[in-house]
mmCIF file of C-alpha atoms (C1' of nucleotides) and ligand atoms in Angstrom:
data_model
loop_
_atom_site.group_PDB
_atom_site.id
_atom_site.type_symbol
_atom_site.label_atom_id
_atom_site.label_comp_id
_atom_site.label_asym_id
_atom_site.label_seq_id
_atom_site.Cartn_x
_atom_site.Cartn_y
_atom_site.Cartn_z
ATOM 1 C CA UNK A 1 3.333 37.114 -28.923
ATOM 2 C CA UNK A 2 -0.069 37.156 -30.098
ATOM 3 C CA UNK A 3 -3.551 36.438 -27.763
ATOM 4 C CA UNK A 4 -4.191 33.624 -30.404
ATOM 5 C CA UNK A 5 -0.706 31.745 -29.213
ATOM 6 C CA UNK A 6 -1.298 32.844 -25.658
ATOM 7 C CA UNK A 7 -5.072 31.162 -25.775
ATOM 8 C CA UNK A 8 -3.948 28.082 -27.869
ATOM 9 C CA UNK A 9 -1.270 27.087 -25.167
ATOM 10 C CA UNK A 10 -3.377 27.444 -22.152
ATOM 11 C CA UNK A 11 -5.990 25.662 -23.840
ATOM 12 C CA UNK A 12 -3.429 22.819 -24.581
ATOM 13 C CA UNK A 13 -2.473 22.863 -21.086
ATOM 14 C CA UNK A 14 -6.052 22.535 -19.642
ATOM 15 C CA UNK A 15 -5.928 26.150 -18.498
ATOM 16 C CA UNK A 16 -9.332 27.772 -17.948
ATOM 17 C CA UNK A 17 -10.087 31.168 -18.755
ATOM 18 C CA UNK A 18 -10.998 33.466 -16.029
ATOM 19 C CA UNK A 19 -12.027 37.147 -15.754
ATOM 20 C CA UNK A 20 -8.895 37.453 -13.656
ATOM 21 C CA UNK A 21 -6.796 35.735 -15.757
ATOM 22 C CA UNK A 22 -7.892 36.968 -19.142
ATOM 23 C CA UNK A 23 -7.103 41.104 -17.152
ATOM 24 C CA UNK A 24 -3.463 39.708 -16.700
ATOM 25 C CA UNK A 25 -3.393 38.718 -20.035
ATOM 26 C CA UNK A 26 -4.179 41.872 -21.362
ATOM 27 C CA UNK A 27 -2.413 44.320 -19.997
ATOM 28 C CA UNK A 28 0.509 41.902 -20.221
ATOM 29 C CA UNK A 29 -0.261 42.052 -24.015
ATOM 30 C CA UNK A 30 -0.848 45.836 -23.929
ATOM 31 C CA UNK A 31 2.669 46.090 -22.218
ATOM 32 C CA UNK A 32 4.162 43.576 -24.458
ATOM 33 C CA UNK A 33 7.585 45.767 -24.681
ATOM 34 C CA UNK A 34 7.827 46.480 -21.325
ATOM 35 C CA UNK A 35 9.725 44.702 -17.944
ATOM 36 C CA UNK A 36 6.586 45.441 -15.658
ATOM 37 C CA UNK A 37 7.520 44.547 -11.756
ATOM 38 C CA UNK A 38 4.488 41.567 -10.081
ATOM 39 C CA UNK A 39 3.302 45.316 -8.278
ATOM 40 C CA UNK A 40 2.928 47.435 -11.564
ATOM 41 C CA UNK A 41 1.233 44.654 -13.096
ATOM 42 C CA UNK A 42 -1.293 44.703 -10.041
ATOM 43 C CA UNK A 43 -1.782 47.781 -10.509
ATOM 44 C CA UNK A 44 -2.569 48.229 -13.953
ATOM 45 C CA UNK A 45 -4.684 44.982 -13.271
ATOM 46 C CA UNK A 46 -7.002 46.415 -11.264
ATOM 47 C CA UNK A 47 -7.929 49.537 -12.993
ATOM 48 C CA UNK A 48 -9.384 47.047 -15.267
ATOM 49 C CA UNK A 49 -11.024 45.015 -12.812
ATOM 50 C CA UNK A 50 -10.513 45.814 -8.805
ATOM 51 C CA UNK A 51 -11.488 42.362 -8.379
ATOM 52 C CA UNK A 52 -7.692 41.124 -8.737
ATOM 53 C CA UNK A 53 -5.542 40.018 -5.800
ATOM 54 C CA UNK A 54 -1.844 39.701 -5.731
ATOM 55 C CA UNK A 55 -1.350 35.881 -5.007
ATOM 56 C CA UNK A 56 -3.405 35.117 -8.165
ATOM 57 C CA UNK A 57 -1.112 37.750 -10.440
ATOM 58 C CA UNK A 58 2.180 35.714 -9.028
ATOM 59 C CA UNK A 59 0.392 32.328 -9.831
ATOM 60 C CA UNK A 60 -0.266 33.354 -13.023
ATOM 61 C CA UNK A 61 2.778 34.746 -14.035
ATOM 62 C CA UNK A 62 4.464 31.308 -12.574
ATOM 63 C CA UNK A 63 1.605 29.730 -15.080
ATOM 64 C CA UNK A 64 2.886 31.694 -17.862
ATOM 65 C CA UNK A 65 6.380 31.205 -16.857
ATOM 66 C CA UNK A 66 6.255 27.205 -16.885
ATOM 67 C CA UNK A 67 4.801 28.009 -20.090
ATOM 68 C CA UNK A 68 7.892 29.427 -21.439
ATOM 69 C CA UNK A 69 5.906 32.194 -22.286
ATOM 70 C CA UNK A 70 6.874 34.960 -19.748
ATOM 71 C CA UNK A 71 10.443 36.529 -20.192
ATOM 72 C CA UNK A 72 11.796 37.502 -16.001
ATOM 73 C CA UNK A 73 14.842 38.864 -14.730
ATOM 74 C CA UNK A 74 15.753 41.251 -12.245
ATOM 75 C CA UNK A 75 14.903 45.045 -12.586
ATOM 76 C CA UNK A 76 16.847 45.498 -8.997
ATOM 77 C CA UNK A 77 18.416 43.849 -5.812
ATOM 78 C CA UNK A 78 14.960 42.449 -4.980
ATOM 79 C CA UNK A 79 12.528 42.663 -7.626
ATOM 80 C CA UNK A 80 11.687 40.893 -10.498
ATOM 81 C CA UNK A 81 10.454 42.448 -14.186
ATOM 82 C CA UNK A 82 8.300 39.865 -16.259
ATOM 83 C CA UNK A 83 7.260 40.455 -19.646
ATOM 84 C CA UNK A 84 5.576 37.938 -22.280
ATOM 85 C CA UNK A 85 8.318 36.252 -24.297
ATOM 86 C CA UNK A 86 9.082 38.138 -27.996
ATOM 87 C CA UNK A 87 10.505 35.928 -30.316
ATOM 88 C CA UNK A 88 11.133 31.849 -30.430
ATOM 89 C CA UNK A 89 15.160 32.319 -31.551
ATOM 90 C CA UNK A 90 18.405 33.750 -29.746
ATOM 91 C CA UNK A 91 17.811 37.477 -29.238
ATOM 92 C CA UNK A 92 19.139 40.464 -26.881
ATOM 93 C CA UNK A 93 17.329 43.707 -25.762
ATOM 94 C CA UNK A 94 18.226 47.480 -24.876
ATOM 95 C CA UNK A 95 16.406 48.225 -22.292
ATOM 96 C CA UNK A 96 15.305 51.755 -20.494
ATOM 97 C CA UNK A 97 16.384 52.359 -16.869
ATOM 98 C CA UNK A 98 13.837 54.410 -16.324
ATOM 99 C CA UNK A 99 10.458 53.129 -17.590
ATOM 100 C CA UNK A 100 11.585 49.454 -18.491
ATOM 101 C CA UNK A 101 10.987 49.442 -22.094
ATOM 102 C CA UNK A 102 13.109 46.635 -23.659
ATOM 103 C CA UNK A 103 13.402 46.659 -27.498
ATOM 104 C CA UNK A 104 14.806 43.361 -29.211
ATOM 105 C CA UNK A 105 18.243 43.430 -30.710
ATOM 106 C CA UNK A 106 17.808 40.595 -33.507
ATOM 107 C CA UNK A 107 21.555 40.180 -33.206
ATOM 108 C CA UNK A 108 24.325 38.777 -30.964
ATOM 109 C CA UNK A 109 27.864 39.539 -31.014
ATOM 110 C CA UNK A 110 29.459 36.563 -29.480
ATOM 111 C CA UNK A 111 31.368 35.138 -31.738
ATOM 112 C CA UNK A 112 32.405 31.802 -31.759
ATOM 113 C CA UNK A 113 35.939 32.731 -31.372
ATOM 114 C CA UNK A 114 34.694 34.055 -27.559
ATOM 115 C CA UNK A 115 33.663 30.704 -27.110
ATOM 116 C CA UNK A 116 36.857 28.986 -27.811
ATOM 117 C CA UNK A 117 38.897 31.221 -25.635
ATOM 118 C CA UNK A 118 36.665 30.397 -22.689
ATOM 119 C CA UNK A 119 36.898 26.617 -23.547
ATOM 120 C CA UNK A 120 40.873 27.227 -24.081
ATOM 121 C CA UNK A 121 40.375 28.463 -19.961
ATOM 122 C CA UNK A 122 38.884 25.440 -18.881
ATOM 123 C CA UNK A 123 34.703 26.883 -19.105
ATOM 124 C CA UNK A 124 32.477 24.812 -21.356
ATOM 125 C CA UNK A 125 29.852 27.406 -21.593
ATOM 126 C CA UNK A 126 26.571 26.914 -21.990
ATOM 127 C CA UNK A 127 24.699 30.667 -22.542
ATOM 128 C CA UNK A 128 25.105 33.844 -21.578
ATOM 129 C CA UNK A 129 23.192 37.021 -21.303
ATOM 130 C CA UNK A 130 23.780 40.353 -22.606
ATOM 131 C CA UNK A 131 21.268 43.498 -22.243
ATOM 132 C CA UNK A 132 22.196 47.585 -22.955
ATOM 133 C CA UNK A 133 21.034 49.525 -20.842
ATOM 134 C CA UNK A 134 20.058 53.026 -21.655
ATOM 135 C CA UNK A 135 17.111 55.823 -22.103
ATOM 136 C CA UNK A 136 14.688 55.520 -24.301
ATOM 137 C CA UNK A 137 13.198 57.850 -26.545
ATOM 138 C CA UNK A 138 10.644 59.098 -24.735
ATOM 139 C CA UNK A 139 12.427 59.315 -21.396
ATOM 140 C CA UNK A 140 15.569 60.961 -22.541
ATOM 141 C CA UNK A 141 13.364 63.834 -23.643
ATOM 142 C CA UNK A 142 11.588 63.931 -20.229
ATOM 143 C CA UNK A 143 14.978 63.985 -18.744
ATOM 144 C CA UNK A 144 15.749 67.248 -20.456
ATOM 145 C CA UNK B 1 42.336 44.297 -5.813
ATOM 146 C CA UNK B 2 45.363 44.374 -3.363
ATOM 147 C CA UNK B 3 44.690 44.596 0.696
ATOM 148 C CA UNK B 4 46.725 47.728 0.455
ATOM 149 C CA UNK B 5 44.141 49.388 -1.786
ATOM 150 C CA UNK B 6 41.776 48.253 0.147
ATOM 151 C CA UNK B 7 42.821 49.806 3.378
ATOM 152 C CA UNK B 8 44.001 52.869 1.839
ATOM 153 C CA UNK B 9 40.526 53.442 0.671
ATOM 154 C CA UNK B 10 38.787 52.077 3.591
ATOM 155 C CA UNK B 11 41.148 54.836 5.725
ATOM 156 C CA UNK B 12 40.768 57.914 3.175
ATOM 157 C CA UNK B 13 36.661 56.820 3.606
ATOM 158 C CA UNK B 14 37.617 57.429 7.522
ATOM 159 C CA UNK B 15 36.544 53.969 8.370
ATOM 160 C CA UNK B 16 38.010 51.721 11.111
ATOM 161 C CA UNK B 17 39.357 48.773 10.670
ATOM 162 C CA UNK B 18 37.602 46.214 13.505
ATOM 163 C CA UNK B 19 38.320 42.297 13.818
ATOM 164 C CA UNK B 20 35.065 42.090 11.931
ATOM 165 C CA UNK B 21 35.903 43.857 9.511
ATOM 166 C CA UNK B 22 38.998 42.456 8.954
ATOM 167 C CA UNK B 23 38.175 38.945 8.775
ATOM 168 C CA UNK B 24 35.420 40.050 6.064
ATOM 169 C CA UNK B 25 38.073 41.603 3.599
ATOM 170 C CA UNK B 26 40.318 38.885 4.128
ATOM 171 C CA UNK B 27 37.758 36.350 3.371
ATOM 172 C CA UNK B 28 36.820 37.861 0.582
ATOM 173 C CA UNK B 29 40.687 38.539 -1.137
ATOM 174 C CA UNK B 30 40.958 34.837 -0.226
ATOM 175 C CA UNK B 31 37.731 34.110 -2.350
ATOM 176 C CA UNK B 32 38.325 37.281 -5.222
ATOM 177 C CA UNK B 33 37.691 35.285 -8.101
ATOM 178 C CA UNK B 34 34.493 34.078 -6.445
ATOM 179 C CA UNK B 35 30.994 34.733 -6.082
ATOM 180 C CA UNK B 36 29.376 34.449 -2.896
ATOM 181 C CA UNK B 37 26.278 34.508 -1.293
ATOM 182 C CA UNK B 38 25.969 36.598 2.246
ATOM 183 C CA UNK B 39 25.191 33.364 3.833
ATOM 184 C CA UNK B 40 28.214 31.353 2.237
ATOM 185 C CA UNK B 41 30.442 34.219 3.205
ATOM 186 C CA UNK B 42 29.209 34.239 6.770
ATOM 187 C CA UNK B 43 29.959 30.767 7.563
ATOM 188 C CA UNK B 44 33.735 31.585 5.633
ATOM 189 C CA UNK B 45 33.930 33.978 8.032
ATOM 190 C CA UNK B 46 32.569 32.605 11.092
ATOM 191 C CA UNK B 47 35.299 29.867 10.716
ATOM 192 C CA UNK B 48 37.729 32.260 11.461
ATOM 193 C CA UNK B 49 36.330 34.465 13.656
ATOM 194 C CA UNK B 50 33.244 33.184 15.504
ATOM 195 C CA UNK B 51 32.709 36.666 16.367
ATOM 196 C CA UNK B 52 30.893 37.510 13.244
ATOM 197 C CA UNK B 53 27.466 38.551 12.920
ATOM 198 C CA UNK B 54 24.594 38.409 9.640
ATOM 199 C CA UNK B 55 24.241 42.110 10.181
ATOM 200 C CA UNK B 56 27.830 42.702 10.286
ATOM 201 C CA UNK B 57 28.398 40.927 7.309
ATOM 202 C CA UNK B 58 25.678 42.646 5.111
ATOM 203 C CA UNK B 59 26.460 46.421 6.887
ATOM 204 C CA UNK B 60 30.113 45.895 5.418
ATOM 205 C CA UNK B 61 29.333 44.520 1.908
ATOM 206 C CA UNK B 62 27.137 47.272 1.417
ATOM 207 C CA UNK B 63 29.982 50.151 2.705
ATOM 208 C CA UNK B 64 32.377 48.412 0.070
ATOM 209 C CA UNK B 65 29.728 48.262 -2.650
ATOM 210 C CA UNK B 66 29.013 52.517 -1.800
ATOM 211 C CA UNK B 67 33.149 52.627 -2.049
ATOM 212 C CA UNK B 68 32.848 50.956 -4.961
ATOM 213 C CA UNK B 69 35.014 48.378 -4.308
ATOM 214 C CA UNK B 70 32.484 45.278 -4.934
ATOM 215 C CA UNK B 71 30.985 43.705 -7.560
ATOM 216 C CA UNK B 72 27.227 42.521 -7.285
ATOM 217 C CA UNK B 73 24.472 40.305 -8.933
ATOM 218 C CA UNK B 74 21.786 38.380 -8.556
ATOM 219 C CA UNK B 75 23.108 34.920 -8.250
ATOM 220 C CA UNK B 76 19.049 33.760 -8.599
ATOM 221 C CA UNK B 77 15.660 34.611 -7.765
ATOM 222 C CA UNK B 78 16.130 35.888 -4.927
ATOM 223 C CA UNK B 79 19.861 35.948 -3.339
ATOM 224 C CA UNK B 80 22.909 38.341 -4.720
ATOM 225 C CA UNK B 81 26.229 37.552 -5.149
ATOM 226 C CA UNK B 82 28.962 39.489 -3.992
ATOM 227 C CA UNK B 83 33.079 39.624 -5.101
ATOM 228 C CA UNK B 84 35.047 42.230 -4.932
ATOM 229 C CA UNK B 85 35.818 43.927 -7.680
ATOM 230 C CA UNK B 86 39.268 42.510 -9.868
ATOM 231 C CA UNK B 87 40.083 45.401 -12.479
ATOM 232 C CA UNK B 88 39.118 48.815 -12.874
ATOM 233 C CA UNK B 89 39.032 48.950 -16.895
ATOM 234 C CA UNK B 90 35.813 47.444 -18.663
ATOM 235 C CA UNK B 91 35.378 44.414 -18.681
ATOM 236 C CA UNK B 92 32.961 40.975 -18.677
ATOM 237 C CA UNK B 93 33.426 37.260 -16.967
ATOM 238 C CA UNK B 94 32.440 33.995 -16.978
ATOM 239 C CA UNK B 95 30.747 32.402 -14.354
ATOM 240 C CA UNK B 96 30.581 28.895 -13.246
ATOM 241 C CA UNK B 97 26.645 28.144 -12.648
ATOM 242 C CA UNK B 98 27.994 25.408 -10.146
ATOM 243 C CA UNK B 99 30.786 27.122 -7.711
ATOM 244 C CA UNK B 100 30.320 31.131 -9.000
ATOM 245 C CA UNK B 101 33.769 31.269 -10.072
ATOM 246 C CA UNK B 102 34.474 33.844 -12.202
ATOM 247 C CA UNK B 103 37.069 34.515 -14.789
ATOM 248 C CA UNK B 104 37.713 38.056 -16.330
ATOM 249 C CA UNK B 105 37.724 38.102 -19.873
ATOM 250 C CA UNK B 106 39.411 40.938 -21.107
ATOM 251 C CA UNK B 107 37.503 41.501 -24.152
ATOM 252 C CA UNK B 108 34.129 43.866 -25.029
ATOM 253 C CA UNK B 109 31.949 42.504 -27.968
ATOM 254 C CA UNK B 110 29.894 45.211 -28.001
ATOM 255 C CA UNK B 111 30.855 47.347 -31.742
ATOM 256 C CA UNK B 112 30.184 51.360 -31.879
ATOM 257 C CA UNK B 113 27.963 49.597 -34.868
ATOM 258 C CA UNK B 114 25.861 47.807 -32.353
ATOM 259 C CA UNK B 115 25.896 51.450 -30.092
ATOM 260 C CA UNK B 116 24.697 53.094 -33.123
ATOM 261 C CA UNK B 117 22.103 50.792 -34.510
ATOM 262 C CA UNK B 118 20.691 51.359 -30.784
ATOM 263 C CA UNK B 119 21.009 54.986 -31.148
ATOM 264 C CA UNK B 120 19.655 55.314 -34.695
ATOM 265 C CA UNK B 121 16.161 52.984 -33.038
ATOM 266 C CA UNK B 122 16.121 56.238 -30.844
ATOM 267 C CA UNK B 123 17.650 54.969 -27.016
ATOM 268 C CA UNK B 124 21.058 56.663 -25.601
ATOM 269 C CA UNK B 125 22.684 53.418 -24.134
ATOM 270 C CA UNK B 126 24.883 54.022 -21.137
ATOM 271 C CA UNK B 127 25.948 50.528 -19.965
ATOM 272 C CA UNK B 128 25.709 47.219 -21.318
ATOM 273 C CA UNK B 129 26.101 43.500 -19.014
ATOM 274 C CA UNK B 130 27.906 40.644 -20.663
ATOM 275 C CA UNK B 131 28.207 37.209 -18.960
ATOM 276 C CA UNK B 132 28.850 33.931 -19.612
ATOM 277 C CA UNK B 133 27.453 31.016 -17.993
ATOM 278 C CA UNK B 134 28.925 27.776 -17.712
ATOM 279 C CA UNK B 135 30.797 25.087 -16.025
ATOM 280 C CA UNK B 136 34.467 25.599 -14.594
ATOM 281 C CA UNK B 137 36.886 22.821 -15.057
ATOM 282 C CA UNK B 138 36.392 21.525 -11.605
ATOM 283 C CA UNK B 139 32.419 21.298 -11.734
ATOM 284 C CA UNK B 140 32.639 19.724 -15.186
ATOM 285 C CA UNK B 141 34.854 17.331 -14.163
ATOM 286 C CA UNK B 142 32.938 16.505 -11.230
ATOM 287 C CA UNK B 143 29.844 16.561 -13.525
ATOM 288 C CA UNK B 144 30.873 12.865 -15.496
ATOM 289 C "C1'" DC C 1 43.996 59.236 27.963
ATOM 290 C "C1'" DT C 2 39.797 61.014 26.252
ATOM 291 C "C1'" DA C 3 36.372 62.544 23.359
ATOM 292 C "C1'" DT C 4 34.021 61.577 19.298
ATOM 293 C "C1'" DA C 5 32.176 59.124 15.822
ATOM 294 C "C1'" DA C 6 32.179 54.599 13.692
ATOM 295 C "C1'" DA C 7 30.884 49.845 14.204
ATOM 296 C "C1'" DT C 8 28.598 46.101 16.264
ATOM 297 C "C1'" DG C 9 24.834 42.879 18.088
ATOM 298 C "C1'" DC C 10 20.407 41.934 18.823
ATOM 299 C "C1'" DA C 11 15.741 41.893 17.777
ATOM 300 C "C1'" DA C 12 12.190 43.498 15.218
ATOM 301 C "C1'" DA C 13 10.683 45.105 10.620
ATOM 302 C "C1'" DT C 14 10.480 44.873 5.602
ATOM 303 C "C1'" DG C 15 9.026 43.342 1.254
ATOM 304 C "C1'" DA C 16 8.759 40.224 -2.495
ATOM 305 C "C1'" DC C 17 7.113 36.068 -3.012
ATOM 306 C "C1'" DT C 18 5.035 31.221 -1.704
ATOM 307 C "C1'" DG C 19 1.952 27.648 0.335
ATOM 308 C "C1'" DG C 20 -2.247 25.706 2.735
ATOM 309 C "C1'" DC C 21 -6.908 25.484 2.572
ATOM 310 C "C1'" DA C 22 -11.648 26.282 1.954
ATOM 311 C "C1'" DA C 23 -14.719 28.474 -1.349
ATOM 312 C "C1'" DT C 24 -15.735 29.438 -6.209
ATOM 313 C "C1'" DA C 25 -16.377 28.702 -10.939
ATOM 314 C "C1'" DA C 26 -14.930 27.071 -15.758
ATOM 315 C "C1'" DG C 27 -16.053 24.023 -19.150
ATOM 316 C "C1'" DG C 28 -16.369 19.283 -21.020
ATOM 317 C "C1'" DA C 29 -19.380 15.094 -20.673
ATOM 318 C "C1'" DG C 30 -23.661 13.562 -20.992
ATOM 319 C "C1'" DC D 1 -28.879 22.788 -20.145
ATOM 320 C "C1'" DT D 2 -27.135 20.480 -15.958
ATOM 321 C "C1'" DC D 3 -23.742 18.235 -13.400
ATOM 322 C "C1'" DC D 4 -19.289 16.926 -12.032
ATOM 323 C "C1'" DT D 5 -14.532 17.275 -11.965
ATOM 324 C "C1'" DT D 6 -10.801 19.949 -11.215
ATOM 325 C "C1'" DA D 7 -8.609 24.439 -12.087
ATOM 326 C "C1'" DT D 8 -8.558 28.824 -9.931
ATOM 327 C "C1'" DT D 9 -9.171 32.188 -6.609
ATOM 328 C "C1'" DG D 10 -8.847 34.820 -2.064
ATOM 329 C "C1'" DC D 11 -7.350 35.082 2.269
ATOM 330 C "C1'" DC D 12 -3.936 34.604 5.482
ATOM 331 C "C1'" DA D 13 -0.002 32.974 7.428
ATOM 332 C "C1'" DG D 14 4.770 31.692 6.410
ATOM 333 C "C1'" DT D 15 9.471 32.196 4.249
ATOM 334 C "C1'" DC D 16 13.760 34.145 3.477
ATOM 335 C "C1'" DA D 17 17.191 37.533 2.215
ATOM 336 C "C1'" DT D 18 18.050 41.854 3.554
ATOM 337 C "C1'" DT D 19 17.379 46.264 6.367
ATOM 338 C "C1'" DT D 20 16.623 49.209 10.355
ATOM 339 C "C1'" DG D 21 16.388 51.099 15.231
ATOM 340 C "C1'" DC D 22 18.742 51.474 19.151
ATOM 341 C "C1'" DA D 23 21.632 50.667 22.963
ATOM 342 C "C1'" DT D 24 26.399 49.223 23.615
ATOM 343 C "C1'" DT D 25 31.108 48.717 22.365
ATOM 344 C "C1'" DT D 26 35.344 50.082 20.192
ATOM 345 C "C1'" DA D 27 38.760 52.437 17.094
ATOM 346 C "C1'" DT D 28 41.506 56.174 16.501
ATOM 347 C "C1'" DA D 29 42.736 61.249 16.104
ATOM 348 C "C1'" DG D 30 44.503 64.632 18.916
HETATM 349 MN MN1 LIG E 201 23.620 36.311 -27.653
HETATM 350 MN MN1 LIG E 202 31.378 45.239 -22.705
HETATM 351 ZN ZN1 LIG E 203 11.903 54.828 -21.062
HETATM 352 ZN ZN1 LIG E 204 32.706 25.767 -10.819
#
DNA sequence: CTATAAATGCAAATGACTGGCAATAAGGAG
DNA sequence: CTCCTTATTGCCAGTCATTTGCATTTATAG
């Protein structure tokens, strides 16, 4: 995701740019490999600019969300991770328990043979979701 | 998952079996191949045993989950879904996005190749999640 | 039967997230 | 540049699933 695409479809979407919103922005696009929780994202926010409040990071991430441009999922029982979208076509990522780096996998084993078996049981499916989970680099040398 | 397992683990954990508790497993080997909310399986419950309580409910799925003996996910957003577990060999499912049946598919997609081509990008992967989304016969028939 | 520790019920707390509303400010029209 | 419309923000209160504290009840080993 580049900050040209980003700009280009808020502009398109009558968006206005804000101090606020263009701090989200960037350390979104700084952290563009990584599943940052809404309270990370704060954070980093407002070393940046203190002048950042947590209802307008959730309504911007929503923003960026309806947008398709935000990627979100769960990091645990009751927190979401959002991270700007990578790439436009079918992809999977490894990501790192402990820091939440994700790395794309441009590849996806489900063969269409899966498919059929699950249509042979009665599912039509419609997607599915598939992440490895793991340590990355630089964690699994912390670790030792 | 068999009741007998069940207890025999539930006893070797030196837990008591209560009315409560009872009803709870029972519900929940009567709904195995099903995800369910807390809430959902409350109300299951509380048709069979008015004398069930929220707290109860969640105090118990979270002793099976620590023995291991339940399977959980975020259903969405912001509520998890709870089965017990079916087999104790690896494994993924497909879910039904209407009902949260799942079915077991006894199958792993995921090639040593993929494993190394993670490995050689420098993460250790430990785990992976595979599911499949869908509709199960019964929803997509009541679908047309 | 009794002692001990597990389990329950209730109510209050938590924590991520959302919604209402008044105040602020972006940015296009003129 | 100025003005006007409307997006955006901040604050604060609300929501909702889940958790916790604590007094009370109950299972079960011995
Ligand atoms: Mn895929
Ligand atoms: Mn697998
Ligand atoms: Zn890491
Ligand atoms: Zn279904």
């Amino acid at each position: 995701m580049t900050l040209d695409n980003l700009l280009k479809t808020l502009h398109t979407a009558k968006c206005r740019m804000t101090s606020q919103r263009r701090t989200i922005i960037d350390v979104l696009l700084a952290n563009e490999n990584t599943l940052l929780s809404a309270d990370h994202l704060l954070k980093l926010c407002q070393q940046k600019n203190p002048d950042i409040n947590t209802t307008t990071v959730y309504r911007n991430l929503e923003l960026l969300d309806a947008l398709k441009l935000m990627y979100t999922v769960n990091i645990d029982r009751n927190t979401m991770g959002y991270k700007l979208v990578c790439h436009d076509y079918h992809h999977h990522h490894m990501i790192c328990l402990i820091c939440g780096k994700m790395e794309a996998i441009e590849y996806c084993p489900i063969s269409p043979d899966l498919i059929d078996q699950a249509t042979a049981r009665g599912f039509s499916i419609t997607n599915h979701n598939l992440e490895l989970y793991g340590y990355c680099h630089t964690c699994h040398t912390d670790l030792l």
